[in-house]
Structures are given as C-alpha cells and as structure tokens.
Short mmCIF file of C-alpha atoms and ligand atoms in Angstrom, two decimals:
data_model
loop_
_atom_site.label_atom_id
_atom_site.label_comp_id
_atom_site.label_asym_id
_atom_site.label_seq_id
_atom_site.Cartn_x
_atom_site.Cartn_y
_atom_site.Cartn_z
CA MET A 1 6.17 10.12 21.76
CA LYS A 2 9.19 9.52 24.15
CA LYS A 3 6.65 10.00 27.35
CA ILE A 4 4.03 7.97 26.08
CA ILE A 5 6.53 5.12 25.63
CA ASP A 6 8.14 5.33 28.86
CA ARG A 7 4.98 5.39 30.28
CA PHE A 8 3.88 2.53 28.60
CA CYS A 9 7.16 0.60 29.66
CA GLU A 10 6.74 1.27 33.09
CA THR A 11 2.90 0.55 33.29
CA LYS A 12 2.49 -1.66 30.25
CA LYS A 13 -0.83 -0.65 29.99
CA LEU A 14 -1.99 0.83 26.71
CA ASN A 15 -5.02 3.18 26.23
CA LYS A 16 -6.27 3.30 22.74
CA GLU A 17 -5.46 6.70 21.92
CA GLU A 18 -1.81 5.58 23.08
CA LEU A 19 -1.95 2.50 21.14
CA LYS A 20 -3.27 5.08 17.50
CA ALA A 21 -0.01 7.50 18.70
CA LEU A 22 2.20 4.32 18.49
CA LEU A 23 0.49 2.97 15.63
CA ASN A 24 1.37 6.06 13.48
CA ILE A 25 4.74 6.81 15.02
CA SER A 26 7.52 8.51 13.16
CA GLU A 27 10.68 6.05 12.09
CA GLU A 28 12.58 7.88 14.42
CA ASP A 29 10.38 7.18 17.27
CA ARG A 30 9.99 3.71 16.36
CA GLU A 31 13.81 3.39 16.73
CA TYR A 32 13.21 4.69 20.46
CA LEU A 33 10.12 1.93 21.12
CA SER A 34 12.58 -0.79 19.43
CA GLU A 35 15.36 0.12 21.77
CA ARG A 36 13.26 -0.21 24.87
CA ALA A 37 11.28 -3.35 23.98
CA ARG A 38 15.23 -4.95 22.93
CA GLU A 39 16.33 -3.92 26.77
CA ILE A 40 13.26 -5.99 28.04
CA SER A 41 14.12 -8.85 25.74
CA VAL A 42 18.21 -8.60 26.47
CA SER A 43 17.33 -8.48 30.21
CA VAL A 44 15.34 -11.78 29.83
CA PHE A 45 16.97 -13.80 27.17
CA GLY A 46 20.25 -12.61 26.99
CA ARG A 47 21.28 -11.87 23.38
CA ARG A 48 20.11 -15.43 22.42
CA ILE A 49 17.38 -16.46 19.76
CA TYR A 50 16.02 -19.87 20.16
CA LEU A 51 15.64 -21.90 16.67
CA ARG A 52 12.54 -24.20 15.64
CA GLY A 53 12.75 -26.35 12.77
CA LEU A 54 9.26 -25.61 10.90
CA ILE A 55 8.36 -28.76 8.78
CA GLU A 56 5.40 -27.82 7.04
CA ILE A 57 3.61 -31.36 6.73
CA SER A 58 0.56 -30.87 4.66
CA CYS A 59 -1.25 -28.38 2.53
CA TYR A 60 -4.48 -29.78 2.01
CA CYS A 61 -7.03 -27.55 4.59
CA LYS A 62 -10.80 -27.95 4.59
CA ASN A 63 -10.81 -24.27 5.65
CA ASP A 64 -11.34 -21.61 3.06
CA CYS A 65 -9.64 -18.67 5.07
CA TYR A 66 -10.24 -15.64 2.47
CA TYR A 67 -6.43 -14.56 2.82
CA CYS A 68 -4.36 -17.76 2.36
CA GLY A 69 -2.95 -19.22 -0.42
CA ILE A 70 -3.40 -23.05 0.56
CA ARG A 71 -7.20 -22.31 1.37
CA ARG A 72 -9.53 -25.43 -0.11
CA SER A 73 -11.17 -23.51 -3.04
CA ASN A 74 -7.88 -22.67 -4.48
CA ASN A 75 -7.54 -25.01 -7.49
CA ASN A 76 -4.36 -23.77 -8.55
CA ALA A 77 -2.45 -24.98 -5.21
CA GLU A 78 -0.56 -27.86 -6.14
CA ARG A 79 -1.23 -30.19 -2.98
CA TYR A 80 1.32 -32.40 -1.17
CA ARG A 81 1.39 -34.21 2.16
CA LEU A 82 4.07 -35.70 4.24
CA THR A 83 4.20 -39.07 5.30
CA PRO A 84 4.85 -39.99 9.21
CA GLU A 85 8.47 -41.36 7.72
CA GLN A 86 9.13 -38.16 6.04
CA ILE A 87 8.25 -35.88 9.12
CA MET A 88 10.81 -38.17 11.06
CA GLN A 89 13.24 -37.66 8.16
CA CYS A 90 12.89 -33.88 8.65
CA ALA A 91 13.45 -34.46 12.39
CA ASP A 92 16.42 -36.42 12.02
CA ASN A 93 17.77 -33.60 10.01
CA GLY A 94 16.53 -31.12 12.13
CA TYR A 95 18.53 -32.67 15.17
CA GLU A 96 21.50 -33.42 13.31
CA LEU A 97 21.76 -29.39 12.42
CA GLY A 98 21.18 -29.14 16.37
CA PHE A 99 17.47 -27.92 16.49
CA ARG A 100 15.82 -28.69 19.98
CA THR A 101 12.24 -27.89 19.03
CA PHE A 102 10.02 -29.21 15.75
CA VAL A 103 7.02 -27.41 14.26
CA LEU A 104 4.92 -29.33 12.64
CA GLN A 105 2.42 -27.28 10.77
CA GLY A 106 -0.28 -27.71 8.11
CA GLY A 107 -3.45 -27.15 6.68
CA GLU A 108 -6.72 -29.00 8.62
CA ASP A 109 -5.87 -32.03 6.95
CA SER A 110 -7.92 -35.14 7.82
CA TRP A 111 -5.61 -37.87 6.74
CA TYR A 112 -4.05 -37.38 9.96
CA THR A 113 -6.53 -38.83 12.04
CA ASP A 114 -5.56 -38.37 15.95
CA ASP A 115 -4.27 -42.06 15.87
CA ILE A 116 -1.60 -41.11 13.50
CA ILE A 117 -0.63 -37.45 15.16
CA CYS A 118 -0.47 -38.69 18.54
CA SER A 119 2.13 -41.59 17.21
CA ILE A 120 4.29 -38.62 15.16
CA VAL A 121 4.30 -37.30 18.28
CA TYR A 122 5.04 -39.92 19.92
CA ASP A 123 7.72 -40.96 17.87
CA ILE A 124 9.68 -37.80 17.73
CA LYS A 125 9.35 -37.15 21.68
CA LYS A 126 10.58 -40.89 22.34
CA LYS A 127 13.62 -40.58 19.86
CA TYR A 128 14.56 -37.19 20.74
CA LYS A 129 13.91 -36.81 24.32
CA ASP A 130 15.67 -33.60 24.88
CA CYS A 131 13.22 -32.29 22.42
CA ALA A 132 10.12 -30.12 22.48
CA VAL A 133 7.42 -30.69 19.97
CA THR A 134 5.14 -27.86 18.70
CA LEU A 135 1.80 -28.64 17.13
CA SER A 136 -0.21 -25.89 14.55
CA LEU A 137 -2.52 -28.12 12.56
CA GLY A 138 -5.84 -25.82 13.61
CA GLU A 139 -8.96 -26.02 15.27
CA LYS A 140 -9.27 -29.65 16.88
CA SER A 141 -11.72 -30.73 20.07
CA TYR A 142 -10.62 -30.73 23.48
CA GLU A 143 -10.05 -34.48 23.46
CA SER A 144 -7.80 -34.49 20.44
CA TYR A 145 -5.70 -31.92 22.04
CA LYS A 146 -5.38 -33.47 25.14
CA ARG A 147 -4.80 -36.50 23.32
CA TYR A 148 -1.57 -34.95 21.22
CA PHE A 149 -0.85 -33.52 24.83
CA GLU A 150 -0.75 -37.01 26.27
CA SER A 151 1.30 -38.12 23.35
CA GLY A 152 4.16 -35.96 24.36
CA ALA A 153 3.30 -32.41 22.62
CA ASP A 154 4.19 -29.41 24.49
CA ARG A 155 3.31 -26.45 22.68
CA TYR A 156 0.46 -25.62 19.80
CA LEU A 157 0.31 -22.39 18.13
CA LEU A 158 -3.15 -20.91 16.79
CA ARG A 159 -3.56 -17.39 15.69
CA HIS A 160 -6.41 -16.06 16.52
CA GLU A 161 -6.09 -13.70 13.26
CA THR A 162 -8.38 -11.10 15.06
CA ALA A 163 -10.35 -10.83 18.21
CA ASP A 164 -12.88 -8.43 16.43
CA ASN A 165 -16.10 -10.44 15.59
CA GLU A 166 -17.10 -8.11 12.37
CA HIS A 167 -13.37 -7.82 10.96
CA TYR A 168 -12.87 -12.08 11.61
CA ALA A 169 -15.75 -12.62 10.01
CA LYS A 170 -14.65 -10.53 6.88
CA LEU A 171 -11.61 -12.71 6.42
CA HIS A 172 -13.23 -16.25 7.03
CA PRO A 173 -16.15 -17.91 5.60
CA ALA A 174 -19.30 -17.85 7.80
CA GLU A 175 -18.79 -21.65 9.11
CA MET A 176 -15.45 -20.35 10.49
CA SER A 177 -16.45 -18.63 14.47
CA LEU A 178 -14.01 -16.92 16.25
CA ASP A 179 -15.81 -17.99 19.41
CA ASN A 180 -14.60 -21.55 18.73
CA ARG A 181 -10.92 -20.20 17.79
CA LYS A 182 -10.68 -18.60 21.27
CA GLN A 183 -12.24 -21.71 23.22
CA CYS A 184 -9.48 -23.80 21.12
CA LEU A 185 -6.97 -21.18 22.66
CA TYR A 186 -8.30 -21.68 26.38
CA ASN A 187 -8.93 -25.34 26.35
CA LEU A 188 -5.16 -25.74 25.06
CA LYS A 189 -4.01 -23.70 28.08
CA GLU A 190 -5.98 -25.58 30.31
CA ILE A 191 -4.88 -28.87 28.95
CA GLY A 192 -1.14 -27.49 29.78
CA TYR A 193 0.40 -26.71 26.60
CA GLN A 194 2.56 -23.33 26.02
CA VAL A 195 0.45 -21.78 23.91
CA GLY A 196 0.78 -19.44 21.21
CA CYS A 197 -2.03 -16.78 19.73
CA GLY A 198 -1.40 -14.12 17.05
CA ILE A 199 -2.25 -11.88 13.81
CA MET A 200 -1.61 -10.51 10.60
CA VAL A 201 -0.18 -7.45 10.50
CA GLY A 202 -1.88 -5.15 7.98
CA SER A 203 -4.86 -7.42 7.26
CA PRO A 204 -7.63 -5.99 5.00
CA TRP A 205 -9.93 -4.04 7.36
CA GLN A 206 -7.84 -4.22 10.43
CA SER A 207 -7.90 -1.19 12.25
CA VAL A 208 -6.83 0.64 15.51
CA ASP A 209 -9.97 -0.66 17.01
CA THR A 210 -9.35 -4.23 16.40
CA ILE A 211 -5.65 -4.43 17.42
CA PHE A 212 -7.02 -2.61 20.52
CA GLU A 213 -9.15 -5.81 20.64
CA ASP A 214 -6.13 -7.84 20.04
CA LEU A 215 -4.16 -7.04 22.47
CA LYS A 216 -7.31 -6.84 25.17
CA PHE A 217 -7.37 -10.54 24.24
CA MET A 218 -3.55 -11.01 24.99
CA SER A 219 -3.70 -9.59 28.28
CA ASP A 220 -6.56 -12.11 29.01
CA LEU A 221 -5.26 -15.25 27.71
CA GLN A 222 -1.61 -14.83 28.57
CA PRO A 223 -0.05 -16.61 25.63
CA HIS A 224 3.87 -17.98 25.85
CA MET A 225 4.13 -17.21 22.20
CA ILE A 226 2.74 -14.54 19.96
CA GLY A 227 2.79 -15.21 15.84
CA ILE A 228 2.61 -11.89 14.27
CA GLY A 229 3.77 -11.16 10.54
CA PRO A 230 2.62 -8.48 8.14
CA PHE A 231 -0.63 -9.86 5.65
CA ILE A 232 1.03 -10.68 2.38
CA HIS A 233 -1.63 -11.21 -0.32
CA HIS A 234 -1.44 -14.26 -2.43
CA LYS A 235 -2.59 -14.09 -6.00
CA ASP A 236 -5.30 -17.20 -6.17
CA THR A 237 -7.23 -15.57 -3.09
CA PRO A 238 -10.56 -13.36 -2.93
CA PHE A 239 -7.59 -11.20 -1.05
CA ALA A 240 -5.08 -11.00 -4.07
CA ASP A 241 -5.86 -7.20 -4.61
CA CYS A 242 -5.61 -6.53 -1.06
CA GLU A 243 -2.56 -4.20 -0.32
CA ASN A 244 0.32 -6.24 2.26
CA GLY A 245 0.86 -5.08 5.53
CA SER A 246 3.48 -2.80 6.70
CA ILE A 247 6.93 -3.76 7.57
CA HIS A 248 6.78 -0.53 10.08
CA THR A 249 3.86 -1.70 11.94
CA THR A 250 4.61 -5.21 12.20
CA LEU A 251 7.89 -3.80 13.75
CA VAL A 252 5.95 -1.19 15.86
CA LEU A 253 3.72 -4.31 17.16
CA LEU A 254 6.49 -6.44 17.64
CA SER A 255 7.85 -3.81 19.98
CA ILE A 256 4.18 -3.24 21.73
CA LEU A 257 4.12 -6.77 22.67
CA ARG A 258 7.48 -7.40 23.97
CA ILE A 259 6.82 -4.71 26.34
CA MET A 260 3.70 -5.73 27.48
CA PHE A 261 4.71 -9.37 27.68
CA PRO A 262 8.37 -9.34 28.75
CA LYS A 263 8.58 -13.22 29.07
CA VAL A 264 6.63 -13.97 25.66
CA LEU A 265 8.36 -16.58 23.20
CA LEU A 266 8.15 -13.95 20.16
CA PRO A 267 9.18 -14.90 16.02
CA ALA A 268 10.41 -12.68 13.53
CA THR A 269 8.18 -14.17 10.84
CA THR A 270 8.89 -15.91 7.48
CA ALA A 271 6.36 -13.26 6.75
CA LEU A 272 8.69 -10.20 7.64
CA GLY A 273 11.70 -11.86 6.24
CA THR A 274 9.74 -11.96 2.85
CA ALA A 275 8.39 -8.77 3.20
CA ASP A 276 12.17 -7.06 3.72
CA PRO A 277 14.99 -8.76 3.59
CA MET A 278 16.26 -7.83 6.63
CA GLY A 279 12.79 -8.15 8.32
CA ARG A 280 14.09 -11.32 10.72
CA GLU A 281 17.04 -9.06 12.03
CA LYS A 282 14.97 -5.95 12.02
CA GLY A 283 12.49 -8.11 14.31
CA ILE A 284 15.26 -9.29 16.45
CA LEU A 285 16.15 -5.73 17.11
CA ALA A 286 12.76 -4.38 17.92
CA GLY A 287 12.36 -7.03 20.46
CA ALA A 288 11.64 -10.80 18.82
CA ASN A 289 13.61 -13.64 20.17
CA VAL A 290 12.35 -16.62 17.72
CA LEU A 291 13.52 -17.65 14.37
CA MET A 292 11.51 -20.25 12.87
CA PRO A 293 13.98 -21.78 10.06
CA ASN A 294 12.40 -24.40 7.40
CA LEU A 295 13.10 -28.04 7.74
CA SER A 296 10.28 -29.27 5.30
CA PRO A 297 12.09 -31.03 2.08
CA VAL A 298 13.04 -28.49 -0.47
CA SER A 299 10.57 -30.55 -2.91
CA VAL A 300 7.59 -29.40 -1.39
CA ARG A 301 8.72 -26.11 0.19
CA LYS A 302 7.03 -24.40 -3.19
CA LYS A 303 3.91 -25.62 -2.33
CA TYR A 304 3.66 -24.77 1.03
CA SER A 305 2.33 -21.34 -0.42
CA LEU A 306 0.68 -18.99 2.06
CA TYR A 307 1.14 -15.99 0.47
CA ASP A 308 3.04 -14.86 -2.81
CA ASN A 309 6.98 -14.61 -3.19
CA LYS A 310 7.57 -16.70 0.18
CA ILE A 311 11.75 -16.78 1.18
CA CYS A 312 13.46 -19.93 1.41
CA THR A 313 11.50 -21.93 -1.14
CA GLY A 314 14.34 -22.58 -3.39
CA GLU A 315 17.37 -24.99 -3.55
CA GLU A 316 19.60 -22.35 -2.24
CA ALA A 317 17.78 -23.00 1.03
CA ALA A 318 18.29 -26.38 1.75
CA GLU A 319 19.95 -25.30 4.81
CA CYS A 320 18.81 -22.00 6.10
CA ARG A 321 20.34 -22.98 9.50
CA GLY A 322 23.67 -21.85 8.38
CA CYS A 323 21.88 -18.94 6.67
CA LEU A 324 20.15 -17.82 9.76
CA GLU A 325 23.54 -18.31 12.55
CA ARG A 326 24.94 -16.09 9.93
CA ARG A 327 22.52 -13.40 10.10
CA ILE A 328 21.78 -13.54 13.94
CA GLN A 329 25.73 -12.98 14.18
CA SER A 330 25.96 -10.30 12.02
CA ILE A 331 23.40 -8.11 14.51
CA GLY A 332 25.34 -9.42 17.50
CA TYR A 333 23.43 -12.22 18.83
CA GLU A 334 23.54 -15.81 18.87
CA VAL A 335 21.87 -19.13 18.59
CA ASP A 336 20.86 -20.60 22.01
CA ARG A 337 20.74 -24.71 21.45
CA GLY A 338 18.28 -25.62 24.61
CA ARG A 339 14.42 -26.01 23.79
CA GLY A 340 13.53 -22.61 23.96
CA ASP A 341 10.56 -22.99 26.62
CA TYR A 342 8.59 -20.31 27.88
CA PRO A 343 10.60 -18.75 31.25
CA ASP A 344 9.78 -20.92 34.38
CA PHE A 345 6.94 -22.92 32.36
CA LYS A 346 6.82 -26.35 34.55
CA ARG A 347 4.62 -28.85 32.09
CA SER A 348 1.92 -30.53 34.13
N1 SAM B 1 -3.77 -24.82 9.58
C1 SAM B 1 -3.41 -24.04 10.93
C2 SAM B 1 -4.00 -22.91 11.88
O1 SAM B 1 -5.17 -22.17 11.09
O2 SAM B 1 -3.23 -22.62 12.66
C3 SAM B 1 -1.70 -23.85 10.48
C4 SAM B 1 -1.63 -23.32 9.24
S1 SAM B 1 -1.98 -21.43 8.89
C5 SAM B 1 -1.48 -21.49 7.11
C6 SAM B 1 -0.83 -20.53 9.57
C7 SAM B 1 -0.75 -19.26 9.78
O3 SAM B 1 -0.65 -18.31 8.71
C8 SAM B 1 -2.43 -18.75 9.76
O4 SAM B 1 -2.41 -18.80 11.31
C9 SAM B 1 -2.27 -17.55 9.34
O5 SAM B 1 -2.29 -16.48 10.12
C10 SAM B 1 -1.08 -17.50 8.26
N2 SAM B 1 -1.23 -16.67 6.79
C11 SAM B 1 -2.44 -17.52 5.97
N3 SAM B 1 -2.23 -16.65 5.12
C12 SAM B 1 -1.10 -15.60 5.24
C13 SAM B 1 -0.92 -14.59 4.25
N4 SAM B 1 -1.51 -14.31 3.00
N5 SAM B 1 0.06 -13.69 4.57
C14 SAM B 1 0.26 -13.81 5.57
N6 SAM B 1 0.10 -14.78 6.84
C15 SAM B 1 -0.81 -15.76 6.14
FE1 FES B 2 16.44 -19.95 4.81
FE2 FES B 2 17.83 -17.67 4.91
S1 FES B 2 17.00 -18.26 6.15
S2 FES B 2 17.85 -19.28 3.27
#
C-alpha cells in the first residue's frame, strides 16, 4: 500500500484500481496517507488554518433534494430567513471576532432577489474592505452570478454532489440536472470567482465508480475550494433510513484531494465534526486547512437543519470562534488571520 501512496504522491494520478485500494485502506495505512497529505498542506500553508464565518441566511428552499433536511417537501422544517440588517449584524459580530471571510449560505430562496443579494454583498464589502465574501446560494443564471461578482463577491461554493449522471438522478428529483450544476461551476470560473465544488461522502448509491468520476470532474474544473463531508441522514427526508457516510472514508478522501490539489482550500466540515467529536481535528491532520464556524444568530441555528444532530446549534455554541481556536492549537496548528485566498489568486 505504501508503494501505491508514494507513487500517487509523485504522479498525483490514480487509476480506478488504485482508488479502490485507497478507499479500502487499513487504519494504519490511512495514517501514512494522512501524513503524506499533511506534509503537502504544511508545505503550502504552514501549520495555519483559515477560518470562515458561516452565515446561514435562509432555510427556505425551492429545491427538493432527497438527502436534505431543508428540502421544500419537508413540512416539519421550521423556516426562517435573515433580513439584510441581521446578516450585517452577523458580519459585524464576525469582524469583531477576527473573521476576514464571510460565507453567506442558504437554500434557494427567491425572497432574495438579485438586487437584494447584490446590495448585501456590496454593503459588507464597503464596510469591511479587508474581507472576502463567499456566496453559496445554489444554481443561478450566468447574469446573476456576474452581478454578484461585480458587487464584490469573491468566491462561490456549489457542491456538484456527484459527477455521475445516474447517481445524480437518484439523489435529486427529475427537475434538477447535473449538466446545469456543472455549467454553473464553469460559468462561475469564467466570471472570475474562486470556485468550490464538492460531494457528500457515503451518499446513498455512491461507489468507487462515482468517486472516480468526481475526481475526473475536479481535475477538469480545477476548483479553488473543495467541500466534502460525510452524508448524514435527516429523519424527515426520503433518505431517513440510509446509512451515514464513514469518517474513515471522508478522511481518506480529504488526503487524496490534498495530494491531487496541493493548493486547494479544503475545509474540515461541520458534518465531519458531527459524525465524530474530533472529526475536524482529524480532518486537519488528514490535509484540510479551513474551518467554517457558525456565525448565524443562535436563535436560528437549529432551524438550518440539513441533517440530524448537527453540532454548534445550542446556546453553548454562541462562540465557536474561541472553541475552534483552542481545538486548532491542541493539534499544533494556529489560526491564520488573513482572508485566506487561493494561493497566488488574482481577481480579474
Ligand atoms: N443551496 C445551496 C446549494 O445547493 O449549494 C447551499 C446550501 S446546501 C444545503 C449545502 C450543502 O449541504 C449541499 O451542497 C450538500 O452537499 C450538503 N448537505 C445537504 N444535506 C446533507 C446531508 N444530509 N448530509 C450531509 N450534507 C448535506
Ligand atoms: Fe462550535 Fe466548537 S466549533 S462550539
């Protein structure tokens, strides 16, 4: 196994057999893979972790993805949306706490017209000139993405979820299309964003074949960010009885991605922290270099419920910033206080 890993580190390429072997790796060999991936992240970023302040702006969504707790058909979901003023308050609070990137994420909620999104982005960027704004608001037209960019947005996260057509069709209703999702990602790149794609690890029907397709798609797209975390079922979705994704496989994939894409911005996600209390620390040690603590008002956090038992939603989590800083220090890393752009990225 070490031979496969060493060769992979040299060539940065995996065939399907090698991928299969890595996905079935023993815990001992995974430690070695992790070490090799970590060497790379430390050589590019040092022992420094970027923080992003996550503001979950709305849990209204017009989509009906089978895995997601805020899908439109979930009548048990308690819906909320933040006003532009509330979003600015979250950013104010985040700036005070030292965040220099704000991620505005939400369901696809048409209450936020393009004019409203542009003015929120514009106002944050005007007030906090040393900050980056990342959007994660789903699939929009080329023109809308362009308007957000021109208002000052820097980055956009849109997980492709799976690059395999058949798999995509099993996770989403027929009105959603993988081709459109991929096109959105290429559009975002062309416009000039730092772009993030990604998948859930262990989503129902995922296989070595579909993951192989994901890696091929990522090699083609060359994203600046890749978001992966375990699939975790939500009790009020059609996938309520499906098994959760494994931490082991998530860690293996984080290392594979770090080795294939040395400079990529790679978060250890909240889903990973939910699946394992030490998940985010393990993610960093497997090659991740970003954490995204929650900046949403505590009163709405439980309502942004994508999956069961999400962490950082109780009163005790009013201050994830300090908690994460201590966690990072406990494994010998420190928080980087900059914006944390993709290395050498120049905005056009
Ligand atoms: N609406 C935007 C979009 O579609 O990109 C952003 C919000 S969406 C809820 C954010 C991500 O949550 C999705 O891309 C998906 O990968 C992840 N997610 C949704 N349900 C999940 C689940 N049950 N387990 C783990 N991750 C999940
Ligand atoms: Fe939220 Fe620890 S990161 S409480």
